[in-house]
Amino acid sequence: MASSTDPEKLIAKADKLTKLTLTRWSADWRNATEYYEQAATAFRFAKKHEKAKVAFEKASKGQEMLASYPFMLKLSLPFYKESFMFTIV
């Protein structure tokens, strides 16, 4: 996605995408996560392991944010109903 390979610039772009502003009311975690992963890989190749670790942690946070809670709830609801029915009977 990013034409630039400077990991510091990629981190800055990703951080900008996760901040809410007056014109952007929701964070763009999909693109930000991709930028964080690219930055982490670039840091790792540059042997800057501490910065790579931080970038991978931010990418991990992005992956958590992408796993939308309502979707997971919708998938687990039938199992919850079944287990609830068995405990009542």
PDB file of C-alpha atoms in Angstrom:
ATOM      1  CA  MET A   1       0.000   0.000   0.000  1.00  0.00           C
ATOM      2  CA  ALA A   2       2.661   2.499   0.950  1.00  0.00           C
ATOM      3  CA  SER A   3       5.137   3.485  -1.710  1.00  0.00           C
ATOM      4  CA  SER A   4       7.497   4.767   0.958  1.00  0.00           C
ATOM      5  CA  THR A   5       9.657   2.215   2.743  1.00  0.00           C
ATOM      6  CA  ASP A   6      10.753   4.508   5.580  1.00  0.00           C
ATOM      7  CA  PRO A   7       9.330   2.783   8.655  1.00  0.00           C
ATOM      8  CA  GLU A   8       9.070   6.018  10.642  1.00  0.00           C
ATOM      9  CA  LYS A   9       6.849   7.509   7.925  1.00  0.00           C
ATOM     10  CA  LEU A  10       4.742   4.356   7.833  1.00  0.00           C
ATOM     11  CA  ILE A  11       4.229   4.527  11.609  1.00  0.00           C
ATOM     12  CA  ALA A  12       3.266   8.200  11.306  1.00  0.00           C
ATOM     13  CA  LYS A  13       0.735   7.391   8.552  1.00  0.00           C
ATOM     14  CA  ALA A  14      -0.746   4.558  10.592  1.00  0.00           C
ATOM     15  CA  ASP A  15      -0.974   6.686  13.733  1.00  0.00           C
ATOM     16  CA  LYS A  16      -2.735   9.372  11.719  1.00  0.00           C
ATOM     17  CA  LEU A  17      -5.294   6.835  10.466  1.00  0.00           C
ATOM     18  CA  THR A  18      -6.125   5.703  13.995  1.00  0.00           C
ATOM     19  CA  LYS A  19      -6.760   9.207  15.341  1.00  0.00           C
ATOM     20  CA  LEU A  20     -10.290  10.573  15.240  1.00  0.00           C
ATOM     21  CA  THR A  21     -10.761  14.061  13.805  1.00  0.00           C
ATOM     22  CA  LEU A  22     -13.641  16.348  12.933  1.00  0.00           C
ATOM     23  CA  THR A  23     -13.716  14.994   9.380  1.00  0.00           C
ATOM     24  CA  ARG A  24     -12.981  11.350  10.218  1.00  0.00           C
ATOM     25  CA  TRP A  25     -15.223   9.972  12.948  1.00  0.00           C
ATOM     26  CA  SER A  26     -13.962   6.400  12.860  1.00  0.00           C
ATOM     27  CA  ALA A  27     -10.464   4.985  12.761  1.00  0.00           C
ATOM     28  CA  ASP A  28      -9.271   3.190   9.633  1.00  0.00           C
ATOM     29  CA  TRP A  29      -7.806   0.145  11.366  1.00  0.00           C
ATOM     30  CA  ARG A  30      -7.557  -1.930   8.190  1.00  0.00           C
ATOM     31  CA  ASN A  31      -5.067   0.370   6.461  1.00  0.00           C
ATOM     32  CA  ALA A  32      -3.346   1.338   9.713  1.00  0.00           C
ATOM     33  CA  THR A  33      -2.687  -2.311  10.541  1.00  0.00           C
ATOM     34  CA  GLU A  34      -1.134  -2.838   7.134  1.00  0.00           C
ATOM     35  CA  TYR A  35       1.140   0.189   7.631  1.00  0.00           C
ATOM     36  CA  TYR A  36       2.150  -1.039  11.096  1.00  0.00           C
ATOM     37  CA  GLU A  37       3.026  -4.473   9.691  1.00  0.00           C
ATOM     38  CA  GLN A  38       5.087  -2.953   6.874  1.00  0.00           C
ATOM     39  CA  ALA A  39       6.913  -0.710   9.332  1.00  0.00           C
ATOM     40  CA  ALA A  40       7.601  -3.619  11.675  1.00  0.00           C
ATOM     41  CA  THR A  41       9.072  -5.661   8.845  1.00  0.00           C
ATOM     42  CA  ALA A  42      11.247  -2.739   7.742  1.00  0.00           C
ATOM     43  CA  PHE A  43      12.459  -2.197  11.319  1.00  0.00           C
ATOM     44  CA  ARG A  44      13.240  -5.898  11.632  1.00  0.00           C
ATOM     45  CA  PHE A  45      15.330  -5.869   8.447  1.00  0.00           C
ATOM     46  CA  ALA A  46      17.141  -2.768   9.741  1.00  0.00           C
ATOM     47  CA  LYS A  47      17.945  -4.669  12.982  1.00  0.00           C
ATOM     48  CA  LYS A  48      15.965  -2.166  15.081  1.00  0.00           C
ATOM     49  CA  HIS A  49      14.285  -4.839  17.132  1.00  0.00           C
ATOM     50  CA  GLU A  50      12.769  -2.618  19.836  1.00  0.00           C
ATOM     51  CA  LYS A  51      11.021  -0.437  17.253  1.00  0.00           C
ATOM     52  CA  ALA A  52       9.921  -3.551  15.373  1.00  0.00           C
ATOM     53  CA  LYS A  53       8.420  -4.914  18.592  1.00  0.00           C
ATOM     54  CA  VAL A  54       6.437  -1.709  19.155  1.00  0.00           C
ATOM     55  CA  ALA A  55       5.208  -1.728  15.550  1.00  0.00           C
ATOM     56  CA  PHE A  56       4.155  -5.380  15.811  1.00  0.00           C
ATOM     57  CA  GLU A  57       2.301  -4.594  19.050  1.00  0.00           C
ATOM     58  CA  LYS A  58       0.418  -1.789  17.299  1.00  0.00           C
ATOM     59  CA  ALA A  59      -0.373  -4.129  14.400  1.00  0.00           C
ATOM     60  CA  SER A  60      -1.672  -6.628  16.935  1.00  0.00           C
ATOM     61  CA  LYS A  61      -3.938  -3.957  18.409  1.00  0.00           C
ATOM     62  CA  GLY A  62      -5.192  -3.244  14.891  1.00  0.00           C
ATOM     63  CA  GLN A  63      -5.973  -6.924  14.351  1.00  0.00           C
ATOM     64  CA  GLU A  64      -7.949  -6.934  17.591  1.00  0.00           C
ATOM     65  CA  MET A  65      -9.884  -3.862  16.491  1.00  0.00           C
ATOM     66  CA  LEU A  66     -10.673  -5.468  13.133  1.00  0.00           C
ATOM     67  CA  ALA A  67     -12.258  -8.477  14.817  1.00  0.00           C
ATOM     68  CA  SER A  68     -15.568  -6.720  15.227  1.00  0.00           C
ATOM     69  CA  TYR A  69     -17.382  -7.538  18.445  1.00  0.00           C
ATOM     70  CA  PRO A  70     -20.967  -7.534  17.039  1.00  0.00           C
ATOM     71  CA  PHE A  71     -19.946 -10.043  14.373  1.00  0.00           C
ATOM     72  CA  MET A  72     -18.383 -12.343  16.984  1.00  0.00           C
ATOM     73  CA  LEU A  73     -21.454 -11.960  19.182  1.00  0.00           C
ATOM     74  CA  LYS A  74     -23.702 -12.909  16.276  1.00  0.00           C
ATOM     75  CA  LEU A  75     -21.670 -16.064  15.705  1.00  0.00           C
ATOM     76  CA  SER A  76     -21.612 -17.078  19.359  1.00  0.00           C
ATOM     77  CA  LEU A  77     -25.277 -16.305  20.088  1.00  0.00           C
ATOM     78  CA  PRO A  78     -26.699 -19.642  18.830  1.00  0.00           C
ATOM     79  CA  PHE A  79     -24.206 -21.540  20.997  1.00  0.00           C
ATOM     80  CA  TYR A  80     -25.101 -19.372  23.968  1.00  0.00           C
ATOM     81  CA  LYS A  81     -28.816 -20.072  23.470  1.00  0.00           C
ATOM     82  CA  GLU A  82     -28.190 -23.816  23.283  1.00  0.00           C
ATOM     83  CA  SER A  83     -26.074 -23.868  26.424  1.00  0.00           C
ATOM     84  CA  PHE A  84     -28.642 -21.717  28.234  1.00  0.00           C
ATOM     85  CA  MET A  85     -31.440 -24.103  27.277  1.00  0.00           C
ATOM     86  CA  PHE A  86     -29.507 -27.093  28.566  1.00  0.00           C
ATOM     87  CA  THR A  87     -28.800 -25.470  31.905  1.00  0.00           C
ATOM     88  CA  ILE A  88     -32.476 -24.628  32.521  1.00  0.00           C
ATOM     89  CA  VAL A  89     -33.810 -28.102  31.759  1.00  0.00           C
TER      90      VAL A  89
END
